[in-house]
Coordinates of C-alpha atoms in Angstrom, one line a residue:
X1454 CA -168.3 73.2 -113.1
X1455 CA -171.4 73.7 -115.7
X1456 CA -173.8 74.5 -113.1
X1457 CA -174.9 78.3 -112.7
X1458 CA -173.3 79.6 -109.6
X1459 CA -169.7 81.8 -108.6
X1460 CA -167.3 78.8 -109.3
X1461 CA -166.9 78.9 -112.9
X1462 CA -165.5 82.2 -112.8
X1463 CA -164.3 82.1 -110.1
X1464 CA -162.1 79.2 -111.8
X1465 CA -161.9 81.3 -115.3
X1466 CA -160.4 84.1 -113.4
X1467 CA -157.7 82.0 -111.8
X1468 CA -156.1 80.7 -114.6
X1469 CA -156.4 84.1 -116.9
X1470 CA -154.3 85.5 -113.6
X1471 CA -152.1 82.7 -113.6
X1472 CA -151.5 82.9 -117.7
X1473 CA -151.3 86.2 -117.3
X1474 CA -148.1 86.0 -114.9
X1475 CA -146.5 83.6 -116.7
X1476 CA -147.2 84.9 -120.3
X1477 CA -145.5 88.1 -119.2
X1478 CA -141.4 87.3 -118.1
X1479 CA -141.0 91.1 -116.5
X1480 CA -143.6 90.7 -113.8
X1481 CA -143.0 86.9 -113.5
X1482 CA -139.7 88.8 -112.7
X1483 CA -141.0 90.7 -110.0
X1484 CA -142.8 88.4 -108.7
X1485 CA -139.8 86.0 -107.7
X1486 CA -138.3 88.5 -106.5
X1487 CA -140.6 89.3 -104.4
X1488 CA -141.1 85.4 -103.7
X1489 CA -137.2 85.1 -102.8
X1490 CA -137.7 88.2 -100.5
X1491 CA -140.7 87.3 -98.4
X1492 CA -140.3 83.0 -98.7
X1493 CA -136.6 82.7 -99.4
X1494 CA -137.1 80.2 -102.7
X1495 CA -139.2 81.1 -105.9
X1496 CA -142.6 79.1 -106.5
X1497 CA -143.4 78.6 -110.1
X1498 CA -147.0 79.2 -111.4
X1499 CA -148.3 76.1 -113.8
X1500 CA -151.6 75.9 -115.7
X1501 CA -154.1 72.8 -115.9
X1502 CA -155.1 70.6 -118.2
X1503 CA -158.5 70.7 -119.5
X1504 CA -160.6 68.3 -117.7
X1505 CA -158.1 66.9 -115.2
X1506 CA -159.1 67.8 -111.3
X1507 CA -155.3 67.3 -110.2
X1508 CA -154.5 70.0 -112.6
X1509 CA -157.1 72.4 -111.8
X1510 CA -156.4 71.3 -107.9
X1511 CA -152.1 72.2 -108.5
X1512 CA -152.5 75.5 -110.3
X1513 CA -154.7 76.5 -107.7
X1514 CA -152.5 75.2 -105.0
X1515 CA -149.6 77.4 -106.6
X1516 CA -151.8 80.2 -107.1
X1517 CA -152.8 80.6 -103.7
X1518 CA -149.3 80.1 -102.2
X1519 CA -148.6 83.4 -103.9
X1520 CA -151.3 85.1 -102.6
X1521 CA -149.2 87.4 -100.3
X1522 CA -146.0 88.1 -102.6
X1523 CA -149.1 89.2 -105.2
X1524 CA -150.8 91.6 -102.9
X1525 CA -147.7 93.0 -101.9
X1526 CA -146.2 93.6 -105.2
X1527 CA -149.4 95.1 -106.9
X1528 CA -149.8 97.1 -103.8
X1529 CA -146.1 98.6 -104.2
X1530 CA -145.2 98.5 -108.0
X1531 CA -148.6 98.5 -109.3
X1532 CA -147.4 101.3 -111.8
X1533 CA -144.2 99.7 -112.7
X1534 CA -146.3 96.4 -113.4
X1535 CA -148.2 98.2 -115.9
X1536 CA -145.5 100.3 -117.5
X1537 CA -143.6 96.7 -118.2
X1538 CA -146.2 95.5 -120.7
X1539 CA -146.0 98.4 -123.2
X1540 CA -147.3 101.7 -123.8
X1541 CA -150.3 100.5 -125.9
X1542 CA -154.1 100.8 -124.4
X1543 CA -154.7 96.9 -124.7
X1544 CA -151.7 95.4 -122.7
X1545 CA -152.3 98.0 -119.8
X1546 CA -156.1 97.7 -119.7
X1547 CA -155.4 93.7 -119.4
X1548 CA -152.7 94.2 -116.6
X1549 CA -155.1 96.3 -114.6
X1550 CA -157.8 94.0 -114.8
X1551 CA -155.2 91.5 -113.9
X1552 CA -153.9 92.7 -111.0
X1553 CA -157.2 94.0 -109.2
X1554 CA -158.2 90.4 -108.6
X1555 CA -154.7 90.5 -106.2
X1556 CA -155.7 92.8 -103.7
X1557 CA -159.3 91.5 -103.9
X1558 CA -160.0 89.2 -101.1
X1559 CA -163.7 88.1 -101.8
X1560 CA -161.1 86.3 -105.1
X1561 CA -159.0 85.0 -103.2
X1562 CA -161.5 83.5 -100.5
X1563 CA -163.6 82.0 -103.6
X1564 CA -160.6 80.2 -105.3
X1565 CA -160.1 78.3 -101.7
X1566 CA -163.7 77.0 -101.4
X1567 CA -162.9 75.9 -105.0
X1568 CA -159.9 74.1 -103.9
X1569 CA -162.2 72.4 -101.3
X1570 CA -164.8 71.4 -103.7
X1571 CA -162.1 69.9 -105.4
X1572 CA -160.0 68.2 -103.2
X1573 CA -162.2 65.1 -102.1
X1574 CA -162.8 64.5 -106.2
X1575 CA -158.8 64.6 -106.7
X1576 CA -158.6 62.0 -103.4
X1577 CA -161.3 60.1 -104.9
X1578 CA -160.7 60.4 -109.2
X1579 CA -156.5 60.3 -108.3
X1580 CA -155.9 58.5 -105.4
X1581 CA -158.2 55.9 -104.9
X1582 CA -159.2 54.9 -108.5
X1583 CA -155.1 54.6 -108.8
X1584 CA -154.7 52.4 -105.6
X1585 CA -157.3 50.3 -107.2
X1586 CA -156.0 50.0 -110.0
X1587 CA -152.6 49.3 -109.1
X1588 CA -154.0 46.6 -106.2
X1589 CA -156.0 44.7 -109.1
X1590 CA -152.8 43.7 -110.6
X1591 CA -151.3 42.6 -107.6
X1592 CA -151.8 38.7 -107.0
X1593 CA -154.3 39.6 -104.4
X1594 CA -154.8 35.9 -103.0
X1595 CA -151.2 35.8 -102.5
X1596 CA -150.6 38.9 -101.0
X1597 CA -153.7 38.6 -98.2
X1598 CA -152.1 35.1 -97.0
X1599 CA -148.9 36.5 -96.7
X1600 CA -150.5 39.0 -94.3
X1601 CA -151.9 36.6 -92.8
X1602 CA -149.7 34.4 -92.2
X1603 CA -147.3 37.3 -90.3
X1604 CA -147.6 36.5 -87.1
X1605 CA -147.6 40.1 -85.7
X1606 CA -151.2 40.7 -87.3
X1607 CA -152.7 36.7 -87.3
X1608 CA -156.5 37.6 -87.0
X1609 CA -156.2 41.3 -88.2
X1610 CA -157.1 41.4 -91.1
X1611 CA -160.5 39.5 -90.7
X1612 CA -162.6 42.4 -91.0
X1613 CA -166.3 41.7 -89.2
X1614 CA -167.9 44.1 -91.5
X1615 CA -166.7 42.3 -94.4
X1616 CA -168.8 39.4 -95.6
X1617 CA -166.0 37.9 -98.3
X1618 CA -163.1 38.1 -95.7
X1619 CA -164.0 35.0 -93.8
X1620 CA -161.9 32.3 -92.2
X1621 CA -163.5 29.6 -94.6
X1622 CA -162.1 32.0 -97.6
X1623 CA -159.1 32.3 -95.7
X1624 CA -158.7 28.4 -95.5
X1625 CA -159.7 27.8 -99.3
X1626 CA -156.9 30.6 -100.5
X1627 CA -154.6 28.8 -97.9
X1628 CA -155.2 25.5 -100.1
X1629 CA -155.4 26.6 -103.2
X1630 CA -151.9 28.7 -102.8
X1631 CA -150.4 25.4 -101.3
X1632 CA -151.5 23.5 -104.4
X1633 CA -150.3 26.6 -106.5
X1634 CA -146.6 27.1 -104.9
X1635 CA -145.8 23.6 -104.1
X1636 CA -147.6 20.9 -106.4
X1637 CA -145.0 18.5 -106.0
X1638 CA -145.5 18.1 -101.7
X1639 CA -149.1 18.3 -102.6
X1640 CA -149.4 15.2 -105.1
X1641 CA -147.0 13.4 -102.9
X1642 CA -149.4 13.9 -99.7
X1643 CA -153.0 12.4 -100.2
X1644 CA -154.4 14.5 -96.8
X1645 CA -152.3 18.0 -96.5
X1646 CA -153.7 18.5 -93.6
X1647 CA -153.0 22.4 -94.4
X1648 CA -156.8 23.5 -93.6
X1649 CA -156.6 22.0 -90.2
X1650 CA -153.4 24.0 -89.7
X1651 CA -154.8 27.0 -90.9
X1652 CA -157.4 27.0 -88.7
X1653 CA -155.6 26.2 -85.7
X1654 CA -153.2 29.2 -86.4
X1655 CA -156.4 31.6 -87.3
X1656 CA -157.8 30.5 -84.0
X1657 CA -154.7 30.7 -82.3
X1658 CA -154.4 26.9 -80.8
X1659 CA -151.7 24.5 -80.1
X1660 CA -149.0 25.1 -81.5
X1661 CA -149.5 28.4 -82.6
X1662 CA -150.7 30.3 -79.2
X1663 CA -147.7 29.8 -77.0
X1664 CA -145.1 30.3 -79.1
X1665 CA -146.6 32.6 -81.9
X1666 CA -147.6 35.2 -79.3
X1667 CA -144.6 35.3 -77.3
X1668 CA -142.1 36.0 -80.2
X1669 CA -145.1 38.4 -82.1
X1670 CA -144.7 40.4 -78.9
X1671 CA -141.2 41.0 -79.0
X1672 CA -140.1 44.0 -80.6
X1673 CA -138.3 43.5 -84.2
X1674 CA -139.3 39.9 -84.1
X1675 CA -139.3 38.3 -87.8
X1676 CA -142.0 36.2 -89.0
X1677 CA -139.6 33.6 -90.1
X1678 CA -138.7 32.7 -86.7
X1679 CA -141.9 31.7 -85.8
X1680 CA -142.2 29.7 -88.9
X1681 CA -139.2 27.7 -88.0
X1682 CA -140.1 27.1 -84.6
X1683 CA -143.1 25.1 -85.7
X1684 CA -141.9 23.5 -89.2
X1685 CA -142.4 20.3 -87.8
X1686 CA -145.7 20.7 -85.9
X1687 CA -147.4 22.4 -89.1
X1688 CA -144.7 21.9 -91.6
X1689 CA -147.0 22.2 -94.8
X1690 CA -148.3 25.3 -93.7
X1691 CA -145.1 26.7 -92.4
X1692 CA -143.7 25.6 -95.8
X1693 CA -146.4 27.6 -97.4
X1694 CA -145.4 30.7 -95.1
X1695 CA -141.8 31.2 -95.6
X1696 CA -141.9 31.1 -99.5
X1697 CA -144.8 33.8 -99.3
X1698 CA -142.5 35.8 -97.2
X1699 CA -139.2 35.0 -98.8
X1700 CA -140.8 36.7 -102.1
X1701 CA -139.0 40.3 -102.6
X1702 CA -141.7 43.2 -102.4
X1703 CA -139.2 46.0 -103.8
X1704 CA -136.8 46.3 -106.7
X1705 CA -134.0 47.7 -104.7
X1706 CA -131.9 44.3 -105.1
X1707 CA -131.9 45.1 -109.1
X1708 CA -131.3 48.8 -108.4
X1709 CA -128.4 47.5 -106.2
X1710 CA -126.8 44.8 -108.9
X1711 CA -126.8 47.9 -111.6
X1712 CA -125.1 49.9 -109.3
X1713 CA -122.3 47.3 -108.7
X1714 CA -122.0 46.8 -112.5
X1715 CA -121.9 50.0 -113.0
X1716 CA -119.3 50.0 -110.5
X1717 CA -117.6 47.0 -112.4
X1718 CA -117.9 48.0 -116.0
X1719 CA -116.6 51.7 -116.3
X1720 CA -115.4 53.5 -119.4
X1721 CA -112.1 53.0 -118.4
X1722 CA -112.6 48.7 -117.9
X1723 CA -114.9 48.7 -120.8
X1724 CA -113.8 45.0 -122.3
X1725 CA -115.4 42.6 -119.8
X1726 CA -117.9 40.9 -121.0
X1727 CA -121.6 40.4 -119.6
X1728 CA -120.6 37.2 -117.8
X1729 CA -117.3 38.1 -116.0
X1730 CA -119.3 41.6 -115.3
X1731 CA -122.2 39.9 -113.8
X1732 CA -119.6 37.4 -111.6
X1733 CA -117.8 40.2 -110.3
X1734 CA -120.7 41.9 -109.7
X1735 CA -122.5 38.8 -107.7
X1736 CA -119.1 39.2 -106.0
X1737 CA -119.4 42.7 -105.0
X1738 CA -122.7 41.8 -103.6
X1739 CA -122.1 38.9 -101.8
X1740 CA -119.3 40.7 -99.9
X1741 CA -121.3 43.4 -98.9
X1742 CA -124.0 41.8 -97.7
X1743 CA -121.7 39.4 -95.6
X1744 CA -119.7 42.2 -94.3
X1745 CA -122.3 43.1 -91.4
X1746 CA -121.8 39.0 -90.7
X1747 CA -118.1 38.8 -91.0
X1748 CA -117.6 41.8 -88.5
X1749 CA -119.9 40.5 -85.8
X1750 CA -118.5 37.1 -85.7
X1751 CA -114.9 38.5 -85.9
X1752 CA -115.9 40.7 -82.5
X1753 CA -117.1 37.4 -81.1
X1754 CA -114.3 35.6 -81.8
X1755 CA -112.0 38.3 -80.0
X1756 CA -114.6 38.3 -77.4
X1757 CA -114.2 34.7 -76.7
X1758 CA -110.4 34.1 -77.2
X1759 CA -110.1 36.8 -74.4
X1760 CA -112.6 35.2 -72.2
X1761 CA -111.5 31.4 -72.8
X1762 CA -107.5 32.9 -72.1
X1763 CA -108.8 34.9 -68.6
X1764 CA -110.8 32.0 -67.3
X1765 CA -107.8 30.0 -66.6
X1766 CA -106.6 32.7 -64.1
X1767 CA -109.9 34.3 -62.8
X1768 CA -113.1 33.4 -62.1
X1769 CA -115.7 35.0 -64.9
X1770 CA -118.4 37.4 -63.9
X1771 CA -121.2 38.9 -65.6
X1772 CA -120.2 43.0 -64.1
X1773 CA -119.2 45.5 -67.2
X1774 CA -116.1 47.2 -67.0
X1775 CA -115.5 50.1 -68.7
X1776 CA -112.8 50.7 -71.0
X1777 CA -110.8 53.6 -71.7
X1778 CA -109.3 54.9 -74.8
X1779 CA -105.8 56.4 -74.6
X1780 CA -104.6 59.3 -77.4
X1781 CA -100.7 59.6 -77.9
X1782 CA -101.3 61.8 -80.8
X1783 CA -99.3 64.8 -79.3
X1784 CA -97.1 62.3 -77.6
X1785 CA -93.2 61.5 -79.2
X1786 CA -93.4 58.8 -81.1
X1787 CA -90.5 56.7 -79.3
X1788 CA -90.2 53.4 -78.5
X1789 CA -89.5 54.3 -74.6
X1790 CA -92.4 56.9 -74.3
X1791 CA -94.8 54.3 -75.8
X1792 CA -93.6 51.6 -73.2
X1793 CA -94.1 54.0 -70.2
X1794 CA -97.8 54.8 -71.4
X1795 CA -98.7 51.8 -72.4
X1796 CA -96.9 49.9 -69.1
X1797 CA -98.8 53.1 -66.8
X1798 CA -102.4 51.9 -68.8
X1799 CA -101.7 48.3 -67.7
X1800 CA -100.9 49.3 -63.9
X1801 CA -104.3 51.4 -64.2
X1802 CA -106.1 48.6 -65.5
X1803 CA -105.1 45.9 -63.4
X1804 CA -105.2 48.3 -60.0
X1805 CA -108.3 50.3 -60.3
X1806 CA -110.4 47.9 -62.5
X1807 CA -109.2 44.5 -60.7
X1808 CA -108.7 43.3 -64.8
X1809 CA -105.8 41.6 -65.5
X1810 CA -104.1 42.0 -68.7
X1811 CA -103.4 39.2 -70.8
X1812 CA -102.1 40.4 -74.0
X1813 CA -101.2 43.8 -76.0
X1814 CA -101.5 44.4 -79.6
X1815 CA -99.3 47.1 -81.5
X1816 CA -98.9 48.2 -85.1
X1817 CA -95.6 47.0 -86.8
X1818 CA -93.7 50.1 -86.7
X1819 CA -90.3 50.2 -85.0
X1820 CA -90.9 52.3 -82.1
X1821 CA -94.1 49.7 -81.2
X1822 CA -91.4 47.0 -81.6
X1823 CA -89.1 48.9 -79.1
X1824 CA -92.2 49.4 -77.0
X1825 CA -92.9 45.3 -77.3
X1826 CA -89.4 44.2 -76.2
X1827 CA -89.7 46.5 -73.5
X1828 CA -93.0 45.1 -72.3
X1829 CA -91.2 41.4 -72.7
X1830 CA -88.4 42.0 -70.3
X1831 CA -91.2 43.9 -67.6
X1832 CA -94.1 41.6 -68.0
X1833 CA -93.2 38.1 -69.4
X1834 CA -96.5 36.9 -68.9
X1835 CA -98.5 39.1 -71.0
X1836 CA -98.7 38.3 -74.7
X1837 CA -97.6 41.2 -77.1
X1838 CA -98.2 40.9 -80.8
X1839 CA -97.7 42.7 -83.7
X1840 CA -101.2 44.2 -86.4
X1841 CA -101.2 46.9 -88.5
X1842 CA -103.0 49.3 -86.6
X1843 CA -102.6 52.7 -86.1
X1844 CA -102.5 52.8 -82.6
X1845 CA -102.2 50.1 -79.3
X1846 CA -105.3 48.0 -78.3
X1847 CA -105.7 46.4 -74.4
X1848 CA -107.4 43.1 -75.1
X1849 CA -108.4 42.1 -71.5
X1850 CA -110.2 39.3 -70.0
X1851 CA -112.4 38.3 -67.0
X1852 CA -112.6 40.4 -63.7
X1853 CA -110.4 38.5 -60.8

C-alpha cells in the first residue's frame, strides 16, 4: 500500500466515505432507508483496523454492497444530505466532497480492483496461516492414521507428489501409534506383526481386498464394520483402528450433557447437588440415546409376534401389502358404531387383501370395551386387547 500508484487513495477515500456515513446519524438515517427500500434489510458500514487485510477487505466489502442505495440517495436528496450537517461552510464543503465520490464510477471501479488485490493476501494471511496454525496443534501422526485406516479412502491420502507421505512413514507412524495407544499388548507380544498388516491393508491384500472393498462400496458403510470383520485376521492393527476412530472429533457430547443439566438443575430444583445432577443427567442421556434402539426393536418385536402367530394358519410370503388407516374422528363415539367399522375394516382386509386378522387392539375407554365384546361374540378367534391408545390398530399377519 506504500508504493506510488492509485491504490492508496483510492483506499484513503474509502474509509473517509465510510467514516463519513457513519460519523453522521442523519444520513446514516437516510441511507437505511434507502437500504430497507431497495434490499429489504439494512447493511451496516464498519471501519478497519490499521494494518489488518481482513479489515480493510470487510469495510470494503460493506462499502461496495452499498454502492447503489448511495448513488441513488445522493442523486435524489443530495440537497437534504447537505442541509442535515449544519448551516456552517465546513460541514457542507465536507459532505459535498463526500458524496461526489458516490456518483463517481471511475471510485467505485478502483475500490473493486482493491478488493482484488486484497483478497488472495486475506486467503493467504487469514485463512491459510490459521489452518496451519490450528493443524499444528492437532496430533498430526494420529490424525493421518486415522484416515488411513478408514477404509473408504485406504490409499488416498498417499500423495505421489509428496516425498514425506510414503508407505514406509505410514508403517513407522502405524508402529509407533501401536506402541503409543496400547503399550501393554505391545510388551506382551515380542513380534506385533502390525507392519506386516499395515502393509497388506495399504496394498490392499488378503484379508483386506475382499472384504474391505465390498463394504467401503456400500453407501453409509462404517469403518468399524470392516474393522470387526477382520479382528482376528489383523487383530493388532484392527485393535489400533477402532480406538483411533472411537476418539470423539467434536464437543457436541459436552454441549449435550450441559444442556441436560441444565435441564436437571433449574432455579426452581436448585438443591441437588453435583453428583445426583450429573446421575440424572447421565440418565437423561442414556435414554435418549437408546430411544432410537428401544423403538426399532419394539417394532420388531410386534413384527415378529404377528408373523410367528400367522404362520400357523398361512403360509408366509415375501409380497407387501398395503395398509390402510381408518379416521372415526367425525364418527359417534359408540360402542355399536365402533364395532360395525371396525368389523366392516376386518371384512375388507381379509376379502380384498387375502390377510387374515389375528388380533385387534383398542384403547381402554368404554365404548372400545363395548366394541371388544361385540367383536368376541362375532369373531371368537381373533384376539382383542385392550392399550391406551387413542384410536384402534389392525395387527395382521402373513398373506394366505
Amino acid at each position: 500500500m506504500r508504493t506510488d500508484h492509485r491504490f492508496p487513495d483510492v483506499v484513503s477515500s474509502a474509509i473517509d466515505l465510510a467514516s463519513w456515513w457513519i460519523k453522521h446519524s442523519v444520513p446514516y438515517g437516510m441511507l437505511q432507508e434507502k437500504q430497507v427500500d431497495m434490499l429489504g434489510k439494512t447493511s451496516a458500514l464498519t471501519l478497519p483496523v490499521v494494518k489488518r487485510w481482513g479489515s480493510h477487505y470487510s469495510a470494503m466489502k460493506a462499502l461496495v454492497s452499498n454502492e447503489r442505495c448511495m448513488q441513488l440517495l445522493v442523486l435524489e436528496k443530495r440537497e437534504a444530505l447537505r442541509n442535515s450537517v449544519g448551516k456552517k461552510p465546513g460541514p457542507r464543503a465536507t459532505a459535498d466532497k463526500m458524496m461526489d465520490p458516490c456518483t463517481d464510477l471511475g471510485f467505485w471501479s478502483g475500490v473493486k480492483t482493491v478488493m482484488k488485490h486484497i483478497g488472495p493476501l486475506l486467503v493467504k494471511r487469514v485463512m491459510l496461516e490459521g489452518l496451519e496454525t490450528r493443524f499444528s496443534a492437532y496430533d498430526q501422526p494420529a490424525m493421518l492414521i486415522a484416515y488411513m485406516l478408514n477404509p473408504h479412502r485406504q490409499t488416498a491420502f498417499l500423495n505421489p507428489l509428496c516425498s514425506f507421505v510414503t508407505t514406509r512413514n505410514a508403517v513407522q507412524l502405524v508402529e509407533v501409534l501401536y506402541l503409543r495407544f496400547l503399550p501393554k499388548e505391545a510388551e506382551a507380544q515380542a513380534e506385533t506383526g502390525i507392519a506386516d498388516q499395515s502393509i497388506a491393508y495399504i496394498t490392499e491384500e488378503t484379508p483386506f481386498y475382499d472384504i474391505t472393498m465390498r463394504l467401503a462400496s456400500l453407501p453409509g458403510a462404517l469403518p468399524e464394520r470392516s474393522w470387526n470383520l477382520v479382528k482376528h485376521e489383523a487383530s493388532q492393527l484392527s485393535k489400533l483402528a477402532l480406538c483411533l476412530m472411537g476418539v470423539s472429533v467434536n464437543a457436541a457430547g459436552c454441549d449435550r450433557s450441559f444442556s441436560q443439566m441444565g435441564l436437571t438443575h433449574t432455579k426452581l430444583r436448585n438443591r441437588l447437588g453435583w453428583a445426583k445432577t450429573t446421575h440424572i443427567a447421565q440418565l437423561r442421556q442414556e435414554l435418549h440415546r437408546d430411544r432410537p434402539k428401544r423403538k426399532r426393536a419394539r417394532v420388531l418385536t410386534a413384527v415378529d409376534s404377528a408373523h410367528s402367530a400367522a404362520a400357523e394358519n398361512s403360509t408366509p410370503t415375501e409380497d407387501s401389502i398395503d395398509a390402510k388407516t381408518l379416521s372415526i374422528t367425525s364418527s359417534p363415539k359408540t360402542g355399536d358404531n365402533t364395532y360395525e367399522l371396525v368389523k366392516q375394516e376386518i371384512e375388507t382386509t381379509e376379502s380384498v387383501n387375502k390377510v387374515p386378522v389375528i388380533a385387534v387392539v383398542s384403547d381402554a375407554a368404554g365404548e372400545a370395551a363395548k366394541a371388544r365384546r361385540l367383536l368376541i361374540l362375532w369373531r371368537p378367534d381373533i384376539l382383542t386387547l385392550d392399550s391406551y391408545s387413542h384410536q384402534f390398530n389392525l395387527s395382521v399377519g402373513g398373506k394366505s
